[in-house]
PDB file of C-alpha atoms and ligand atoms in Angstrom:
ATOM      1  CA  MET P   1      72.085   5.478 -51.671  1.00  0.00           C
ATOM      2  CA  ILE P   2      72.929   8.352 -54.526  1.00  0.00           C
ATOM      3  CA  SER P   3      71.763  12.267 -53.954  1.00  0.00           C
ATOM      4  CA  GLN P   4      68.278  13.463 -55.094  1.00  0.00           C
ATOM      5  CA  ASN P   5      70.126  15.639 -57.740  1.00  0.00           C
ATOM      6  CA  LEU P   6      71.367  12.752 -59.296  1.00  0.00           C
ATOM      7  CA  VAL P   7      68.023  10.956 -58.935  1.00  0.00           C
ATOM      8  CA  ASP P   8      66.438  13.727 -60.873  1.00  0.00           C
ATOM      9  CA  ALA P   9      68.957  14.070 -63.764  1.00  0.00           C
ATOM     10  CA  PHE P  10      68.879   9.666 -64.081  1.00  0.00           C
ATOM     11  CA  ASN P  11      65.357  10.657 -64.387  1.00  0.00           C
ATOM     12  CA  ASP P  12      65.558  12.837 -66.963  1.00  0.00           C
ATOM     13  CA  GLN P  13      68.022  10.613 -69.049  1.00  0.00           C
ATOM     14  CA  ILE P  14      65.088   8.082 -68.530  1.00  0.00           C
ATOM     15  CA  ALA P  15      62.607   9.357 -70.416  1.00  0.00           C
ATOM     16  CA  PHE P  16      65.490  10.856 -72.749  1.00  0.00           C
ATOM     17  CA  GLU P  17      66.526   7.380 -73.700  1.00  0.00           C
ATOM     18  CA  ILE P  18      62.890   6.292 -74.173  1.00  0.00           C
ATOM     19  CA  HIS P  19      62.263   9.549 -76.247  1.00  0.00           C
ATOM     20  CA  SER P  20      65.370   8.349 -78.519  1.00  0.00           C
ATOM     21  CA  ALA P  21      63.667   5.151 -79.018  1.00  0.00           C
ATOM     22  CA  LEU P  22      60.390   6.847 -80.207  1.00  0.00           C
ATOM     23  CA  ILE P  23      62.573   8.461 -82.412  1.00  0.00           C
ATOM     24  CA  TYR P  24      63.824   5.130 -84.204  1.00  0.00           C
ATOM     25  CA  LYS P  25      60.915   3.331 -83.780  1.00  0.00           C
ATOM     26  CA  ALA P  26      59.207   6.166 -86.001  1.00  0.00           C
ATOM     27  CA  MET P  27      62.514   6.129 -88.403  1.00  0.00           C
ATOM     28  CA  GLN P  28      61.510   1.839 -88.873  1.00  0.00           C
ATOM     29  CA  ALA P  29      57.947   3.697 -89.865  1.00  0.00           C
ATOM     30  CA  TYR P  30      59.320   5.865 -92.191  1.00  0.00           C
ATOM     31  CA  PHE P  31      61.654   2.637 -93.849  1.00  0.00           C
ATOM     32  CA  GLU P  32      58.842  -0.177 -93.615  1.00  0.00           C
ATOM     33  CA  ALA P  33      56.532   2.817 -95.702  1.00  0.00           C
ATOM     34  CA  GLU P  34      59.538   3.566 -98.327  1.00  0.00           C
ATOM     35  CA  ASP P  35      60.104  -0.591 -98.714  1.00  0.00           C
ATOM     36  CA  PHE P  36      63.905  -0.515 -97.053  1.00  0.00           C
ATOM     37  CA  PRO P  37      62.919  -3.195 -95.080  1.00  0.00           C
ATOM     38  CA  GLY P  38      66.903  -3.960 -94.033  1.00  0.00           C
ATOM     39  CA  MET P  39      66.835  -0.420 -92.831  1.00  0.00           C
ATOM     40  CA  ALA P  40      63.744  -0.669 -90.586  1.00  0.00           C
ATOM     41  CA  ASN P  41      65.692  -3.348 -89.459  1.00  0.00           C
ATOM     42  CA  TRP P  42      68.292  -1.163 -88.232  1.00  0.00           C
ATOM     43  CA  MET P  43      66.391   1.407 -86.724  1.00  0.00           C
ATOM     44  CA  ASN P  44      64.281  -1.763 -84.751  1.00  0.00           C
ATOM     45  CA  VAL P  45      67.178  -2.938 -83.472  1.00  0.00           C
ATOM     46  CA  GLN P  46      68.065   1.123 -82.332  1.00  0.00           C
ATOM     47  CA  PHE P  47      64.640   0.724 -80.822  1.00  0.00           C
ATOM     48  CA  GLN P  48      65.292  -2.073 -78.697  1.00  0.00           C
ATOM     49  CA  GLU P  49      68.575  -0.741 -77.564  1.00  0.00           C
ATOM     50  CA  GLU P  50      67.545   2.421 -76.360  1.00  0.00           C
ATOM     51  CA  MET P  51      64.984   1.007 -74.748  1.00  0.00           C
ATOM     52  CA  SER P  52      67.137  -1.591 -73.022  1.00  0.00           C
ATOM     53  CA  HIS P  53      69.468   1.808 -71.787  1.00  0.00           C
ATOM     54  CA  ALA P  54      66.215   3.239 -70.281  1.00  0.00           C
ATOM     55  CA  GLU P  55      65.872   0.047 -68.654  1.00  0.00           C
ATOM     56  CA  LYS P  56      69.491   0.109 -67.097  1.00  0.00           C
ATOM     57  CA  LEU P  57      69.232   3.476 -65.938  1.00  0.00           C
ATOM     58  CA  PHE P  58      65.896   2.767 -64.652  1.00  0.00           C
ATOM     59  CA  ASN P  59      67.357  -0.179 -62.526  1.00  0.00           C
ATOM     60  CA  PHE P  60      70.312   1.691 -61.618  1.00  0.00           C
ATOM     61  CA  VAL P  61      68.544   4.048 -59.825  1.00  0.00           C
ATOM     62  CA  CYS P  62      66.304   1.744 -57.967  1.00  0.00           C
ATOM     63  CA  GLU P  63      68.734  -0.500 -56.284  1.00  0.00           C
ATOM     64  CA  ALA P  64      70.851   3.002 -55.910  1.00  0.00           C
ATOM     65  CA  GLY P  65      68.003   3.885 -53.410  1.00  0.00           C
ATOM     66  CA  GLY P  66      66.299   6.399 -55.613  1.00  0.00           C
ATOM     67  CA  ARG P  67      62.900   6.651 -56.393  1.00  0.00           C
ATOM     68  CA  ALA P  68      62.660   6.095 -60.247  1.00  0.00           C
ATOM     69  CA  LYS P  69      59.756   8.328 -62.172  1.00  0.00           C
ATOM     70  CA  MET P  70      58.173   8.379 -66.316  1.00  0.00           C
ATOM     71  CA  LEU P  71      58.418  11.981 -67.580  1.00  0.00           C
ATOM     72  CA  ALA P  72      56.331  13.157 -70.562  1.00  0.00           C
ATOM     73  CA  MET P  73      58.047  12.660 -73.365  1.00  0.00           C
ATOM     74  CA  GLU P  74      57.525  15.226 -76.762  1.00  0.00           C
ATOM     75  CA  GLU P  75      55.830  13.496 -80.416  1.00  0.00           C
ATOM     76  CA  PRO P  76      58.645  11.954 -82.310  1.00  0.00           C
ATOM     77  CA  ARG P  77      59.157  13.016 -85.855  1.00  0.00           C
ATOM     78  CA  ASN P  78      57.819  10.423 -88.183  1.00  0.00           C
ATOM     79  CA  GLN P  79      58.700  11.668 -92.035  1.00  0.00           C
ATOM     80  CA  TYR P  80      62.122  12.415 -93.303  1.00  0.00           C
ATOM     81  CA  SER P  81      63.133  13.096 -97.228  1.00  0.00           C
ATOM     82  CA  SER P  82      65.767  10.099 -97.561  1.00  0.00           C
ATOM     83  CA  PRO P  83      67.502   7.925 -95.868  1.00  0.00           C
ATOM     84  CA  LEU P  84      70.846  10.016 -95.671  1.00  0.00           C
ATOM     85  CA  GLU P  85      68.627  12.435 -93.807  1.00  0.00           C
ATOM     86  CA  ALA P  86      67.156  10.106 -91.697  1.00  0.00           C
ATOM     87  CA  PHE P  87      70.733   8.835 -90.389  1.00  0.00           C
ATOM     88  CA  GLU P  88      72.050  12.210 -90.251  1.00  0.00           C
ATOM     89  CA  THR P  89      69.441  12.590 -88.019  1.00  0.00           C
ATOM     90  CA  ALA P  90      69.950   9.796 -86.080  1.00  0.00           C
ATOM     91  CA  LEU P  91      73.865  10.913 -85.325  1.00  0.00           C
ATOM     92  CA  ALA P  92      72.829  14.641 -84.884  1.00  0.00           C
ATOM     93  CA  HIS P  93      70.279  13.001 -81.855  1.00  0.00           C
ATOM     94  CA  GLU P  94      73.735  10.124 -80.419  1.00  0.00           C
ATOM     95  CA  GLN P  95      75.879  13.710 -80.255  1.00  0.00           C
ATOM     96  CA  ILE P  96      72.965  15.047 -78.040  1.00  0.00           C
ATOM     97  CA  VAL P  97      72.800  12.081 -76.704  1.00  0.00           C
ATOM     98  CA  THR P  98      76.366  11.924 -75.551  1.00  0.00           C
ATOM     99  CA  ALA P  99      76.762  14.953 -74.227  1.00  0.00           C
ATOM    100  CA  ARG P 100      74.157  14.222 -72.320  1.00  0.00           C
ATOM    101  CA  ILE P 101      75.526  11.475 -70.460  1.00  0.00           C
ATOM    102  CA  SER P 102      79.133  13.507 -70.242  1.00  0.00           C
ATOM    103  CA  ASN P 103      76.950  16.306 -67.938  1.00  0.00           C
ATOM    104  CA  LEU P 104      75.655  13.465 -65.974  1.00  0.00           C
ATOM    105  CA  MET P 105      79.103  12.152 -65.655  1.00  0.00           C
ATOM    106  CA  GLU P 106      80.227  15.797 -64.645  1.00  0.00           C
ATOM    107  CA  LEU P 107      77.759  15.857 -62.052  1.00  0.00           C
ATOM    108  CA  ALA P 108      78.228  12.094 -60.502  1.00  0.00           C
ATOM    109  CA  GLN P 109      81.741  13.899 -60.068  1.00  0.00           C
ATOM    110  CA  ALA P 110      80.671  16.613 -58.033  1.00  0.00           C
ATOM    111  CA  GLU P 111      78.381  14.926 -55.895  1.00  0.00           C
ATOM    112  CA  LYS P 112      80.988  12.480 -55.562  1.00  0.00           C
ATOM    113  CA  SER P 113      79.106   9.286 -56.206  1.00  0.00           C
ATOM    114  CA  HIS P 114      81.290   6.814 -57.893  1.00  0.00           C
ATOM    115  CA  ALA P 115      78.381   4.277 -58.205  1.00  0.00           C
ATOM    116  CA  ALA P 116      76.916   6.547 -60.224  1.00  0.00           C
ATOM    117  CA  GLN P 117      80.723   7.430 -62.092  1.00  0.00           C
ATOM    118  CA  ILE P 118      80.660   3.215 -62.946  1.00  0.00           C
ATOM    119  CA  GLU P 119      77.241   2.661 -64.359  1.00  0.00           C
ATOM    120  CA  LEU P 120      77.787   6.272 -66.808  1.00  0.00           C
ATOM    121  CA  GLN P 121      81.602   4.935 -67.331  1.00  0.00           C
ATOM    122  CA  TRP P 122      79.185   2.064 -69.639  1.00  0.00           C
ATOM    123  CA  PHE P 123      77.195   4.759 -71.044  1.00  0.00           C
ATOM    124  CA  ILE P 124      80.286   6.224 -71.839  1.00  0.00           C
ATOM    125  CA  THR P 125      81.535   3.476 -74.210  1.00  0.00           C
ATOM    126  CA  GLU P 126      78.419   2.918 -75.819  1.00  0.00           C
ATOM    127  CA  GLN P 127      78.593   6.246 -77.198  1.00  0.00           C
ATOM    128  CA  VAL P 128      81.062   5.970 -79.181  1.00  0.00           C
ATOM    129  CA  GLU P 129      80.195   2.848 -80.882  1.00  0.00           C
ATOM    130  CA  GLU P 130      76.476   4.485 -81.288  1.00  0.00           C
ATOM    131  CA  GLU P 131      78.219   7.727 -83.193  1.00  0.00           C
ATOM    132  CA  ALA P 132      80.510   5.753 -84.918  1.00  0.00           C
ATOM    133  CA  SER P 133      78.106   2.735 -86.362  1.00  0.00           C
ATOM    134  CA  ALA P 134      75.713   5.629 -87.686  1.00  0.00           C
ATOM    135  CA  GLY P 135      78.555   7.676 -88.868  1.00  0.00           C
ATOM    136  CA  LEU P 136      80.183   4.742 -90.998  1.00  0.00           C
ATOM    137  CA  ILE P 137      76.277   4.616 -92.642  1.00  0.00           C
ATOM    138  CA  ILE P 138      76.061   8.265 -94.061  1.00  0.00           C
ATOM    139  CA  LYS P 139      79.454   7.763 -95.032  1.00  0.00           C
ATOM    140  CA  LYS P 140      78.559   4.739 -97.455  1.00  0.00           C
ATOM    141  CA  LEU P 141      75.125   6.306 -98.634  1.00  0.00           C
ATOM    142  CA  LYS P 142      77.217   9.388 -99.334  1.00  0.00           C
ATOM    143  CA  MET P 143      79.732   7.137-101.229  1.00  0.00           C
ATOM    144  CA  ILE P 144      76.440   5.694-103.378  1.00  0.00           C
ATOM    145  CA  GLU P 145      74.873   9.089-103.839  1.00  0.00           C
ATOM    146  CA  GLY P 146      71.455   7.683-103.598  1.00  0.00           C
ATOM    147  CA  ASP P 147      72.054   5.102-106.543  1.00  0.00           C
ATOM    148  CA  GLY P 148      69.323   2.430-106.003  1.00  0.00           C
ATOM    149  CA  ARG P 149      71.755  -0.491-106.596  1.00  0.00           C
ATOM    150  CA  GLY P 150      74.109   1.505-103.920  1.00  0.00           C
ATOM    151  CA  LEU P 151      70.536   1.800-101.675  1.00  0.00           C
ATOM    152  CA  LEU P 152      69.852  -1.790-102.394  1.00  0.00           C
ATOM    153  CA  LEU P 153      73.074  -3.242-100.939  1.00  0.00           C
ATOM    154  CA  ILE P 154      73.254  -0.725 -97.913  1.00  0.00           C
ATOM    155  CA  ASP P 155      69.945  -2.163 -96.960  1.00  0.00           C
ATOM    156  CA  GLN P 156      70.488  -5.710 -97.276  1.00  0.00           C
ATOM    157  CA  GLU P 157      73.671  -4.989 -94.883  1.00  0.00           C
ATOM    158  CA  LEU P 158      71.670  -3.326 -92.371  1.00  0.00           C
ATOM    159  CA  GLY P 159      68.890  -5.796 -92.264  1.00  0.00           C
ATOM    160  CA  GLN P 160      71.752  -8.030 -90.878  1.00  0.00           C
ATOM    161  CA  ARG P 161      71.510  -6.501 -87.416  1.00  0.00           C
ATOM    162  CA  VAL P 162      70.410  -8.560 -84.183  1.00  0.00           C
ATOM    163  CA  PHE P 163      69.373  -6.949 -81.406  1.00  0.00           C
ATOM    164  CA  THR P 164      71.957  -7.618 -78.546  1.00  0.00           C
ATOM    165  CA  PRO P 165      70.426  -7.850 -74.841  1.00  0.00           C
ATOM    166  CA  ILE P 166      73.105  -5.849 -72.519  1.00  0.00           C
ATOM    167  CA  ALA P 167      75.248  -8.066 -70.502  1.00  0.00           C
ATOM    168  CA  THR P 168      74.826  -8.481 -66.759  1.00  0.00           C
ATOM    169  CA  ALA P 169      77.205  -9.307 -64.269  1.00  0.00           C
TER     170      ALA P 169
HETATM  171 FE1  FEO L 201      70.844   5.295 -75.425  1.00  0.00          FE
HETATM  172 FE2  FEO L 201      71.809   5.918 -78.621  1.00  0.00          FE
HETATM  173  O1  FEO L 201      71.858   6.292 -77.052  1.00  0.00           O
END
């Protein structure tokens, strides 16, 4: 059983993960409209990942004896000025997620919930990867400085990404 404080904080994070999913789905829509199918694919995989993060947290709250709740979310941004701006927005968003997960971990420590800390450990590791992958794409986009051929190559590369469901023990 986890404390109500933690249940509330986890419910808030479930909503934020779903909000993250919508942000990436909206980025997919932007890339579909701009004819970058590979980048659209990358964002769709990101959407699926975020939904799986929400699901993982939801399952944890239920299994830990808490009452999971769905909270309202704001409309995601639907337009970007360039692929670079979209990926920079994605990275900035992931940095916010990282900070939120750190705050959750500190709350779990303060509440002495080892179960919550173990659950959050997975997310801390995941955030390192999330920031690194968005960061690397930004680096490549800056390297090509909007060059059309370079953009097509990056688009092809990002088209290879596939969704891998979270492994359950
Ligand atoms: Fe669920 Fe991208 O953090």
